The first five atom37 places (N, CA, C, CB, O) and aatype in JSON, in Angstrom:
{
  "aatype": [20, 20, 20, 20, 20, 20, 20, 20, 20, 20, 20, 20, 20, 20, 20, 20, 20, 20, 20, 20, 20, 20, 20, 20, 20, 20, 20, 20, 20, 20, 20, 20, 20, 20, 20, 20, 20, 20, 20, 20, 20, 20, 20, 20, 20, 20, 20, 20, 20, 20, 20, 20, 20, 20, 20, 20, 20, 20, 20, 20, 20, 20, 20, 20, 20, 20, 20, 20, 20, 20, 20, 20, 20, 20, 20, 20, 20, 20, 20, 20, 20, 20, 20, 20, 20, 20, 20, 20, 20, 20, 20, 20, 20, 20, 20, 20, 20, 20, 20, 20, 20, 20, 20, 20, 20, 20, 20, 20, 20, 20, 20, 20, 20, 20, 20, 20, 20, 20, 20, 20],
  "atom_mask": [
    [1, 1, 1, 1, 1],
    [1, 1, 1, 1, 1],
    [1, 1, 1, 1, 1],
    [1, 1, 1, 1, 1],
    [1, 1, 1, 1, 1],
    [1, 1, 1, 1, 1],
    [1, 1, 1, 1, 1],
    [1, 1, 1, 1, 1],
    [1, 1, 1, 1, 1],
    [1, 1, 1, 1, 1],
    [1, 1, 1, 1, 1],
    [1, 1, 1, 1, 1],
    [1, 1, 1, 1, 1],
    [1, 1, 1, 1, 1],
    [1, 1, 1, 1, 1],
    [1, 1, 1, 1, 1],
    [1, 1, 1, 1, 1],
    [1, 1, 1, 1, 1],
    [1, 1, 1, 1, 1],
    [1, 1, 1, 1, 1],
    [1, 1, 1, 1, 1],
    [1, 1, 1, 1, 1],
    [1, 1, 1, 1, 1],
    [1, 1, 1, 1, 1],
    [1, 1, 1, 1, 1],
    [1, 1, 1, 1, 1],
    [1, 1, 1, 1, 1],
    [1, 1, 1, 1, 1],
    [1, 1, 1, 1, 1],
    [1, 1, 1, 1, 1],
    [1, 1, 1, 1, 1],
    [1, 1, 1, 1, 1],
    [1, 1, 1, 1, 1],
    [1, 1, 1, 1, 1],
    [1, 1, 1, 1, 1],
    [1, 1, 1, 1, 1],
    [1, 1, 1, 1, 1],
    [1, 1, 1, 1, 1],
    [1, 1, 1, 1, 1],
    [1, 1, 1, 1, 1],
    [1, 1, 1, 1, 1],
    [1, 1, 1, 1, 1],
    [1, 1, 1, 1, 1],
    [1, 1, 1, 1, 1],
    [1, 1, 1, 1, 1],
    [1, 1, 1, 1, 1],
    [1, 1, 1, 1, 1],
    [1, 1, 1, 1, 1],
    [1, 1, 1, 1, 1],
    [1, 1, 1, 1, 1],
    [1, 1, 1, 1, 1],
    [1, 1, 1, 1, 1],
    [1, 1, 1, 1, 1],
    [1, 1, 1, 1, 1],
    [1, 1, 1, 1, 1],
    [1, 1, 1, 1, 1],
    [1, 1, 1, 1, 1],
    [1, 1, 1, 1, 1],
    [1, 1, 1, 1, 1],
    [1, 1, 1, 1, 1],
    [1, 1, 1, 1, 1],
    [1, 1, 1, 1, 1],
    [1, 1, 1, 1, 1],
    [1, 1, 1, 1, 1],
    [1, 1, 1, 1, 1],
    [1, 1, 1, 1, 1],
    [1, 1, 1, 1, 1],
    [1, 1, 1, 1, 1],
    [1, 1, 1, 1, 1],
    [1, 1, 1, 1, 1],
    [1, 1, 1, 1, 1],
    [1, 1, 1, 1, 1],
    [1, 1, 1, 1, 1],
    [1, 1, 1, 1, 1],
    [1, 1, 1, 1, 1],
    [1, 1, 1, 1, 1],
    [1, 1, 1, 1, 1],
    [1, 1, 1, 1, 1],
    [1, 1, 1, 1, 1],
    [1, 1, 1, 1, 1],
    [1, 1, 1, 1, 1],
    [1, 1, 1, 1, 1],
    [1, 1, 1, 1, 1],
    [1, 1, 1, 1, 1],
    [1, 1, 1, 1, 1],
    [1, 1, 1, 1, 1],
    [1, 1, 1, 1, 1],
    [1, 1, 1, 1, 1],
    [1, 1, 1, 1, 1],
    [1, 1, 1, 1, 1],
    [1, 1, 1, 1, 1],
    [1, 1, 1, 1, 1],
    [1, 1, 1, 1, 1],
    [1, 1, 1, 1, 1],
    [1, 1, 1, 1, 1],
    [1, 1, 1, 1, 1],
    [1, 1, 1, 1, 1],
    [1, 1, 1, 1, 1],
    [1, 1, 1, 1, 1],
    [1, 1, 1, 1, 1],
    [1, 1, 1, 1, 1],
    [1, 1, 1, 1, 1],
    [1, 1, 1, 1, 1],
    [1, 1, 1, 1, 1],
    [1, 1, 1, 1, 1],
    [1, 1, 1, 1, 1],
    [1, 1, 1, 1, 1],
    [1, 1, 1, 1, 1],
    [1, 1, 1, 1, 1],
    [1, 1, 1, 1, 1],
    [1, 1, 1, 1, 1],
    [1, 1, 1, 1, 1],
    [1, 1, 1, 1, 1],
    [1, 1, 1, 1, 1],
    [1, 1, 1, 1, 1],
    [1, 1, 1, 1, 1],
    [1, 1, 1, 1, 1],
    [1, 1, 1, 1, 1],
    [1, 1, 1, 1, 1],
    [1, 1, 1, 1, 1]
  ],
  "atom_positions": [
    [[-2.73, 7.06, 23.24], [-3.06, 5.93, 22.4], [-4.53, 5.94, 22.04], [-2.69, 4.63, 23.08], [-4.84, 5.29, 21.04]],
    [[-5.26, 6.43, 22.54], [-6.6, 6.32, 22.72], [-7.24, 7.25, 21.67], [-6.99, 6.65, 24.15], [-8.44, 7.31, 21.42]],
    [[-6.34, 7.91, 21.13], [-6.26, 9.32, 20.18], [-6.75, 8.44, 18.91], [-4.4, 10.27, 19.96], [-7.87, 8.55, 18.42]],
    [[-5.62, 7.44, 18.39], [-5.34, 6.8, 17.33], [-6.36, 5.53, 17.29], [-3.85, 6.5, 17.33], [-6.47, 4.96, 16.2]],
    [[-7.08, 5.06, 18.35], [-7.73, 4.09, 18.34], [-9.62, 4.49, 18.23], [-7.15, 3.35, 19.62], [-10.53, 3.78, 17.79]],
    [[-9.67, 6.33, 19.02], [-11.04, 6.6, 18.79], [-11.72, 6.12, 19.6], [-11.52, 6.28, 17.72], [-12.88, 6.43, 19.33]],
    [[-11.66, 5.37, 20.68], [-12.93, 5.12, 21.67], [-11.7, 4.83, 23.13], [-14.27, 3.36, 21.04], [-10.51, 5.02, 23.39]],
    [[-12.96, 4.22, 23.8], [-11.94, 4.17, 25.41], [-12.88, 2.94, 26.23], [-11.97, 6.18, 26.65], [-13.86, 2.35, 25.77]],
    [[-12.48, 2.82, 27.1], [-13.47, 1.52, 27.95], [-13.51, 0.22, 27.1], [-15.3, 2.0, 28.16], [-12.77, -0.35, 26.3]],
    [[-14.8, 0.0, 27.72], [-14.96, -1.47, 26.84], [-14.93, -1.68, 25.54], [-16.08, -2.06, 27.0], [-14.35, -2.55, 24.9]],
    [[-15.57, -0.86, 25.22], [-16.36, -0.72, 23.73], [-14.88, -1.71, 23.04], [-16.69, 1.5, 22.91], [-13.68, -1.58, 23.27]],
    [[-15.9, -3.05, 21.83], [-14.33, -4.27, 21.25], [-13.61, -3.04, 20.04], [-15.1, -6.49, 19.95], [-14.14, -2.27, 19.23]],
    [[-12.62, -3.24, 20.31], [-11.57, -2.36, 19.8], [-11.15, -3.93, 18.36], [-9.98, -1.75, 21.46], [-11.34, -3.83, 17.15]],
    [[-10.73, -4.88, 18.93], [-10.23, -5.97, 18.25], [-10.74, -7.44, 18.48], [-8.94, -5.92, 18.49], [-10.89, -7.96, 19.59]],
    [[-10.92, -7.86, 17.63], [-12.49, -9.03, 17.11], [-11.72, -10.31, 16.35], [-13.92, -8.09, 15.53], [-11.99, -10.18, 15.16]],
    [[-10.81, -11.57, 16.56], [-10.09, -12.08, 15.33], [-10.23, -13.97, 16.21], [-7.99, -11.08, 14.98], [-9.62, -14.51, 17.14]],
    [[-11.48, -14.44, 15.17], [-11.71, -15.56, 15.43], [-12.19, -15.82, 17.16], [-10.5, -16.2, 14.93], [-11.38, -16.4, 17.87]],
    [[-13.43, -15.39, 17.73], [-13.69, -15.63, 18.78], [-12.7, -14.45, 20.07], [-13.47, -17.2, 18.71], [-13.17, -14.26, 21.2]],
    [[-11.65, -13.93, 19.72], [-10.77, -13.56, 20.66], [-11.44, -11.95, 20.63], [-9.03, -13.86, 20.26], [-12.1, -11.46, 19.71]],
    [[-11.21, -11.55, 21.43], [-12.22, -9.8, 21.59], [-10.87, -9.21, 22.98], [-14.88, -10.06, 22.65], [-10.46, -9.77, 23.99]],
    [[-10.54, -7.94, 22.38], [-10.38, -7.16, 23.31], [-10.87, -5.35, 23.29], [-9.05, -7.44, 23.45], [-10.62, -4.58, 22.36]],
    [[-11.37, -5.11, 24.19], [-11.69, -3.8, 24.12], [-11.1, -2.81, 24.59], [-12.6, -3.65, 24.46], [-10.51, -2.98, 25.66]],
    [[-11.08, -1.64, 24.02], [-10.57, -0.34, 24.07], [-9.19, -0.11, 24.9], [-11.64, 0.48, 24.61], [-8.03, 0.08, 24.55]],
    [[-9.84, -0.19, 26.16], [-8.91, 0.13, 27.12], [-7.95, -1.17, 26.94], [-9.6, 0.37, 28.66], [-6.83, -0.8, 26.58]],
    [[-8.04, -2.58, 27.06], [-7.24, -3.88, 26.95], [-6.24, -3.61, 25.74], [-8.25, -5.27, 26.65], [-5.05, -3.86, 25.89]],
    [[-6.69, -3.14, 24.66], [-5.81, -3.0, 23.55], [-5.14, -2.04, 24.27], [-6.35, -2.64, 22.09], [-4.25, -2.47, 25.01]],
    [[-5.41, -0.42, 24.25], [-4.42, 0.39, 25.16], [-3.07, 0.32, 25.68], [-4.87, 0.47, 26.08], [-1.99, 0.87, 25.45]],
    [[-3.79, -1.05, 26.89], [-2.75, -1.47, 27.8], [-1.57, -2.36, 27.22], [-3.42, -2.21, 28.88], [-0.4, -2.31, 27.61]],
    [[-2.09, -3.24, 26.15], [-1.72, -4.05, 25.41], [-0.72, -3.36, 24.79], [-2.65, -4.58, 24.7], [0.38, -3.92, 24.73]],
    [[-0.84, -2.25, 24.31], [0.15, -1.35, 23.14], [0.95, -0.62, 23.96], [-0.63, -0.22, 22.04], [2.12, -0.44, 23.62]],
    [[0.38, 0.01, 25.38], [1.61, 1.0, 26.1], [2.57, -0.35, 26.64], [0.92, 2.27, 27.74], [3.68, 0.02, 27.03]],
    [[2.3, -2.0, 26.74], [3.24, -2.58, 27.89], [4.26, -3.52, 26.5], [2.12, -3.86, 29.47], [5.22, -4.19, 26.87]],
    [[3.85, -3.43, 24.69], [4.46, -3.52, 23.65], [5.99, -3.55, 24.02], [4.02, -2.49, 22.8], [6.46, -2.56, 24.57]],
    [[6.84, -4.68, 23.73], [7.74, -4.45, 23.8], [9.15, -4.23, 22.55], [7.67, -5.15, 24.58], [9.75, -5.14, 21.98]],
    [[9.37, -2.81, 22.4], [10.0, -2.93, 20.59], [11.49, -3.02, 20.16], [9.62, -1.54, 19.73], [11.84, -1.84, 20.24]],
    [[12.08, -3.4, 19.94], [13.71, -3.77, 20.14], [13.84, -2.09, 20.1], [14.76, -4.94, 18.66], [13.04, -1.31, 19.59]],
    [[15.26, -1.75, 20.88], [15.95, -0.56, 21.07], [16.59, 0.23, 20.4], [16.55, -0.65, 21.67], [17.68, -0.11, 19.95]],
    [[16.11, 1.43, 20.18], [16.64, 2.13, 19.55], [15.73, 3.12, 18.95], [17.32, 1.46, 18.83], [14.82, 3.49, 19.7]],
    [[15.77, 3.7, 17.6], [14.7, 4.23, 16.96], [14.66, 4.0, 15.37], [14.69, 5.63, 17.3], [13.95, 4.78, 14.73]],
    [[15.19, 3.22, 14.83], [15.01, 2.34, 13.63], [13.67, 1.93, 13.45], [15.82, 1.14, 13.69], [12.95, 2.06, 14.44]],
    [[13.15, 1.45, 12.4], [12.03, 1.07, 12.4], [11.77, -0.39, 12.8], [11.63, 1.38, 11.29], [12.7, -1.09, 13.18]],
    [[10.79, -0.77, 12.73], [10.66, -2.32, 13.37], [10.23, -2.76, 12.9], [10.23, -2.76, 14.34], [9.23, -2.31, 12.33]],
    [[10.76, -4.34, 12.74], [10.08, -5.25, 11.76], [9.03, -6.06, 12.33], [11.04, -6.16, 11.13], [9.1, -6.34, 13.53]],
    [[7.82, -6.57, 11.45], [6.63, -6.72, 11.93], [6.23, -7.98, 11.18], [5.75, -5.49, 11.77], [5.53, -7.79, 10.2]],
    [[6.66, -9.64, 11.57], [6.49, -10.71, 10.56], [4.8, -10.8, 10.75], [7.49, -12.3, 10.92], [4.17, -10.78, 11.81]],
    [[4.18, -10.92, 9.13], [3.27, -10.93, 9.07], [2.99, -12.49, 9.19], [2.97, -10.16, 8.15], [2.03, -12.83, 8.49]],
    [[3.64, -13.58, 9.95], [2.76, -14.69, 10.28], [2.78, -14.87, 11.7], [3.13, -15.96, 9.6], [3.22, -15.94, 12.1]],
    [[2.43, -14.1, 12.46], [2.34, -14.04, 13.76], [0.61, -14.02, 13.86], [3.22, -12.72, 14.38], [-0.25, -14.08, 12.98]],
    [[0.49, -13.91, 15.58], [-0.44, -14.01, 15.7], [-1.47, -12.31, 15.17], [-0.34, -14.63, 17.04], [-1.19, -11.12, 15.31]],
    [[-2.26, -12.78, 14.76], [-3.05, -10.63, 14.34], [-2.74, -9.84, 15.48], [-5.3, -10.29, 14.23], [-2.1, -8.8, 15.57]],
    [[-3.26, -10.47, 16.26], [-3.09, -9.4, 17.13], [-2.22, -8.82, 18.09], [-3.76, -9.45, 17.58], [-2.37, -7.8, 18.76]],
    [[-1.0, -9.91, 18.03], [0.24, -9.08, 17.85], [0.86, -7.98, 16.88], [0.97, -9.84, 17.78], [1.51, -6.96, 17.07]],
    [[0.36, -8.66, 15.76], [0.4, -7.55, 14.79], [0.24, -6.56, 14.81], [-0.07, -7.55, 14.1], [1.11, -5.69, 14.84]],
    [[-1.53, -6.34, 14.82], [-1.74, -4.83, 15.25], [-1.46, -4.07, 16.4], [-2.83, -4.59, 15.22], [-1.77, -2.89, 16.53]],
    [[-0.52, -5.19, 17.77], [-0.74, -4.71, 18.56], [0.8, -4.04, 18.71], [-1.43, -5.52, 19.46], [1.17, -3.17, 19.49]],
    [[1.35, -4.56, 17.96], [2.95, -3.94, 17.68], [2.91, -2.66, 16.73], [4.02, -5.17, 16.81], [3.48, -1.63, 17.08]],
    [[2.17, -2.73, 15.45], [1.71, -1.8, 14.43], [1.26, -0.31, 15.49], [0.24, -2.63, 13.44], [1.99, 0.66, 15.67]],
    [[0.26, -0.46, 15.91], [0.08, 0.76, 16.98], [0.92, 0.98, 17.97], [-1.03, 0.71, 17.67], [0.88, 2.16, 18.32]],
    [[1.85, 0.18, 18.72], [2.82, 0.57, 19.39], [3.89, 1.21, 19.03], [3.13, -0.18, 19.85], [4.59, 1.94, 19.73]],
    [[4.08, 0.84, 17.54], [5.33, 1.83, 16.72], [4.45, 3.19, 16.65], [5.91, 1.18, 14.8], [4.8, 4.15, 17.34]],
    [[3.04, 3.31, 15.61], [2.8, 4.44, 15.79], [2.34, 5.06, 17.03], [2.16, 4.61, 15.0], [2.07, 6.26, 16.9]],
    [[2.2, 4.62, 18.08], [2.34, 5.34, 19.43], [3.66, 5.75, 19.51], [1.99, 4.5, 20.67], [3.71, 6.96, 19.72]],
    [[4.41, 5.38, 19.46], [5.57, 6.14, 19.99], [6.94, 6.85, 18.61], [6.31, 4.82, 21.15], [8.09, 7.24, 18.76]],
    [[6.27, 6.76, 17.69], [6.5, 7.43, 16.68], [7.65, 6.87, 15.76], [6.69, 8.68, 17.13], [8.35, 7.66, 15.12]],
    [[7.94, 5.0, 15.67], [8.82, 4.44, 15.58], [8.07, 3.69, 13.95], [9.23, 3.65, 17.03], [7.13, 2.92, 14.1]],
    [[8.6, 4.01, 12.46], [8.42, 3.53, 11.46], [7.94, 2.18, 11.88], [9.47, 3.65, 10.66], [8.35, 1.98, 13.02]],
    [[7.2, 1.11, 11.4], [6.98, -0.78, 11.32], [7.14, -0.82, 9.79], [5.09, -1.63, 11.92], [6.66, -0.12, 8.9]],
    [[8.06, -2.0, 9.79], [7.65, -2.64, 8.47], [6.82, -4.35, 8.31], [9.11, -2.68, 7.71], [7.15, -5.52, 8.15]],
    [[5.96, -3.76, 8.42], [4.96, -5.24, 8.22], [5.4, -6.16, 6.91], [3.13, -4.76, 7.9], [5.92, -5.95, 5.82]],
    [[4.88, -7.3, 7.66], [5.65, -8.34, 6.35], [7.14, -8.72, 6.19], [5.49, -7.65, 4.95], [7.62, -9.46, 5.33]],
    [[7.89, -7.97, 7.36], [9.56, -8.36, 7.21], [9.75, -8.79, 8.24], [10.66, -7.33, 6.96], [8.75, -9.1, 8.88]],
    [[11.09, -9.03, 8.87], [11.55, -9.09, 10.13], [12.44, -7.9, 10.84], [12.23, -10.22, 10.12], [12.72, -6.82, 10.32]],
    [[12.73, -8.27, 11.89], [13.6, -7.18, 12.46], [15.28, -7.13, 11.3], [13.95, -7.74, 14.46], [16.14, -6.26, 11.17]],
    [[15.13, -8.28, 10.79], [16.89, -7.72, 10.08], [16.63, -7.22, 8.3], [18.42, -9.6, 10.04], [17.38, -7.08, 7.33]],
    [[15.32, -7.08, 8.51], [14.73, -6.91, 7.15], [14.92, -5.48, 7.51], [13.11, -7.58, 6.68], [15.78, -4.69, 7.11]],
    [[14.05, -5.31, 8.27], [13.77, -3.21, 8.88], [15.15, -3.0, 8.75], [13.11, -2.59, 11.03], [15.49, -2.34, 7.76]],
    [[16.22, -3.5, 9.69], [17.16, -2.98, 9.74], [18.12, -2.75, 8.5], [17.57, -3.53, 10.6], [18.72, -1.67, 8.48]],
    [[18.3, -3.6, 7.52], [18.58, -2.89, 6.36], [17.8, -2.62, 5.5], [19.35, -3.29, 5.8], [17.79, -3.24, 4.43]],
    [[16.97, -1.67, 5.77], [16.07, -0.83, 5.2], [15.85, 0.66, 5.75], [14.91, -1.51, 5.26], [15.08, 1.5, 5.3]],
    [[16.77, 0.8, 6.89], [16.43, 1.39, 7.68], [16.75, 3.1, 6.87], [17.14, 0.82, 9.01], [16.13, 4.15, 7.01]],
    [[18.21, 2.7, 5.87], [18.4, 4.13, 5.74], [17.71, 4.7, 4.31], [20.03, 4.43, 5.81], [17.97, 5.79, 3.8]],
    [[16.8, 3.73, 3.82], [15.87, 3.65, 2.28], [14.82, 4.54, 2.45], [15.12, 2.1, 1.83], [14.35, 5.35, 1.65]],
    [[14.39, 4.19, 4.01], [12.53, 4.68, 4.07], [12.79, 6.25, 4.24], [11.34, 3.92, 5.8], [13.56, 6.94, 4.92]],
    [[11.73, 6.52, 3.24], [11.45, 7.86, 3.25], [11.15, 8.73, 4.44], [10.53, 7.95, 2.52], [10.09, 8.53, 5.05]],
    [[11.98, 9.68, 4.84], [11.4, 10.51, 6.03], [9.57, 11.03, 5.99], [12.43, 11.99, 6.02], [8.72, 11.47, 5.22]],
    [[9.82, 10.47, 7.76], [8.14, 10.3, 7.55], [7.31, 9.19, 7.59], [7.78, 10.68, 6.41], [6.13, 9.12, 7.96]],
    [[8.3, 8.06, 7.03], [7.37, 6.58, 7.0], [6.87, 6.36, 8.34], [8.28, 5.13, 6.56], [7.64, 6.86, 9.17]],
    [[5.83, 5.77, 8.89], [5.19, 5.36, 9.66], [4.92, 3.66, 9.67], [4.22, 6.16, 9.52], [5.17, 2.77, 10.48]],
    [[4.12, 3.72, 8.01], [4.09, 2.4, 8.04], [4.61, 1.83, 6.47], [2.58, 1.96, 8.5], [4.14, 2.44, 5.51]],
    [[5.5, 0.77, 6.23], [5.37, 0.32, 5.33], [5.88, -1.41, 5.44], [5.96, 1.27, 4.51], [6.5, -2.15, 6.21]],
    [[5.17, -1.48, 4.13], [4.87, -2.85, 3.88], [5.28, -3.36, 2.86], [3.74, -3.12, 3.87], [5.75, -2.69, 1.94]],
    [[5.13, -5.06, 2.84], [5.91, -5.98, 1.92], [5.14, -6.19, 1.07], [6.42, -7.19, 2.37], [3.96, -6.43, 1.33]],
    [[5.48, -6.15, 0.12], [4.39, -6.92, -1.36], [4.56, -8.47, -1.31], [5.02, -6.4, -3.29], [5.22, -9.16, -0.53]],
    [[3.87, -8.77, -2.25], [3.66, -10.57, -2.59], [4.77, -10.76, -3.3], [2.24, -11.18, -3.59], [5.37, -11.83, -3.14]],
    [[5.36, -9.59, -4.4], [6.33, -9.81, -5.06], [5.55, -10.0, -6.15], [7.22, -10.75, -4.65], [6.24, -10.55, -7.02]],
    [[4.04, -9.74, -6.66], [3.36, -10.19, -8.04], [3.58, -8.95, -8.93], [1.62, -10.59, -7.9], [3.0, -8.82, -10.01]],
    [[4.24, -8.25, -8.55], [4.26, -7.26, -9.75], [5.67, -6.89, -10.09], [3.45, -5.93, -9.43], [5.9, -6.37, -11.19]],
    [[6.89, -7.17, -9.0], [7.7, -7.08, -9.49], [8.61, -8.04, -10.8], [8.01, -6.86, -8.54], [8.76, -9.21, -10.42]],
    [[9.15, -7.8, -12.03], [9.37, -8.67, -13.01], [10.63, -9.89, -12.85], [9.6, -7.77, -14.14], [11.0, -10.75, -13.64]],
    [[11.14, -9.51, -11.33], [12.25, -10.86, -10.66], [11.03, -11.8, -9.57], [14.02, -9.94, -9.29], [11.25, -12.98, -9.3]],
    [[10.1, -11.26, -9.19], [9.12, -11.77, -8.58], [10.09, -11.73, -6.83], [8.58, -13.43, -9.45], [10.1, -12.6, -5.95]],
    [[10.49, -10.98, -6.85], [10.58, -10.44, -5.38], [9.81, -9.01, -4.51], [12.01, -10.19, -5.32], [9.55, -7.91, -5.01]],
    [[9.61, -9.41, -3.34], [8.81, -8.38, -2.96], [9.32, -7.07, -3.05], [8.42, -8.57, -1.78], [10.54, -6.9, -2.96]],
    [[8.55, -6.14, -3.22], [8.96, -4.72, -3.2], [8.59, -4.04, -1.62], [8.09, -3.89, -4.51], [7.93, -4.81, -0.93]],
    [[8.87, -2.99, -1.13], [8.38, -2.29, -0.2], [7.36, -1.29, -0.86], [9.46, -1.69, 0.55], [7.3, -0.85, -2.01]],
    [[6.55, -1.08, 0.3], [5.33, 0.08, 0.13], [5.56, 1.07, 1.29], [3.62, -0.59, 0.27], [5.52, 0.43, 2.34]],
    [[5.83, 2.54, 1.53], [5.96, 2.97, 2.47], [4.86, 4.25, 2.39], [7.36, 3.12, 2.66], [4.34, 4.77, 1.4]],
    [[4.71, 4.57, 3.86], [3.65, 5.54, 3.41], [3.35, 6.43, 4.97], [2.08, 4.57, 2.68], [2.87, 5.86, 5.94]],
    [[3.7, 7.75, 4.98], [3.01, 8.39, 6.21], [1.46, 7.67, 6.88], [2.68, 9.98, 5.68], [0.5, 7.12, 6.35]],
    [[1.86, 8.04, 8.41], [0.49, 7.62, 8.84], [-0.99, 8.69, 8.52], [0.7, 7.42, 10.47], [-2.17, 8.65, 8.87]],
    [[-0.39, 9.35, 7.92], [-1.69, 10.78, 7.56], [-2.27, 10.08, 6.23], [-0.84, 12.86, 7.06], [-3.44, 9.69, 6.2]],
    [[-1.21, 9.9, 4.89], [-1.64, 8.85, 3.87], [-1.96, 7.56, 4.05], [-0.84, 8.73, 3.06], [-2.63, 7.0, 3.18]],
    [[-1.51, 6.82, 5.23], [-2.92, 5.26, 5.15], [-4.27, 5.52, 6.1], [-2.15, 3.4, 6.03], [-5.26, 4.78, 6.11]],
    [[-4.05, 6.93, 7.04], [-5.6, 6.91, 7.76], [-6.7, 7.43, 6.64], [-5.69, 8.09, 9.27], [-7.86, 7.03, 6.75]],
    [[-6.3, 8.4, 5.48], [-6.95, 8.64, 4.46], [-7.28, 7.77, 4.04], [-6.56, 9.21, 3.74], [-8.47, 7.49, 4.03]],
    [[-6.07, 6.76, 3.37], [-6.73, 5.77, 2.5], [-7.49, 4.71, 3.01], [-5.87, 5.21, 1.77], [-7.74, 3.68, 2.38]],
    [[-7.83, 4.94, 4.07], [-8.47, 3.98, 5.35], [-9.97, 4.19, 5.81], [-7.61, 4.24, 6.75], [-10.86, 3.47, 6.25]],
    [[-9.74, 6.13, 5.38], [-11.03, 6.35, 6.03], [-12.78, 5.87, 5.33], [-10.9, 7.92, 6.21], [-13.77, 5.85, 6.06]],
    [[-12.84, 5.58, 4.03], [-13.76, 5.06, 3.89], [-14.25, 3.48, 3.88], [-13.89, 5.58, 3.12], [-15.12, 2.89, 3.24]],
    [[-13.56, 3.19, 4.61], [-13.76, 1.48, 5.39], [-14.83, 1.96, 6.66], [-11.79, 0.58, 6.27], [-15.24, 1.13, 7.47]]
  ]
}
């Protein structure tokens, strides 16, 4: 895990309104993740707390299990046989661009969002 996160020990890994955990805490946080069974991808409701979020988001890609952020678990699940081999992560739109104004999916290897990531 420590691969995908880039540091180790203290050093704050995650920072969201006063709350801080570092390196190793996230780690532990993501290996003790608990992800419904199986190997489907997992749904990831984006009104949870963040740092469940990310802390589920890296637990799928730790263990090599697609997330779909922005849905639920019965959302992933029928979606399950759509996502492109390879997805890692994909996500829900607002629905502003589609012309019924429902959300679309975004899916995308984890090699294509650490790119599109890396100049942050």
């Amino acid at each position: 895990m420590t691969d995908l996160l880039g540091a180790s020990g203290d050093r704050i890994a995650l920072s969201f309104g006063g709350r801080s955990a570092g390196s190793d805490e996230l780690a532990r946080a993501v290996a003790g993740a608990e992800l419904p069974a199986g190997e489907g991808p997992v749904g990831c409701r984006a009104d949870v707390d963040p740092v469940t979020v990310i802390t589920t988001v890296l637990a799928c890609l730790d263990r090599g299990r697609a997330v779909l952020v922005g849905g639920s678990q019965s959302d992933a699940d029928r979606l399950a046989d759509d996502l492109p081999a390879g997805t890692a992560l994909a996500l829900t739109t607002s629905g502003s661009t589609s012309a019924d104004g429902s959300p679309r999916v975004v899916a995308r290897t984890l090699e294509s969002w650490l790119a599109s990531a890396g100049p942050l």
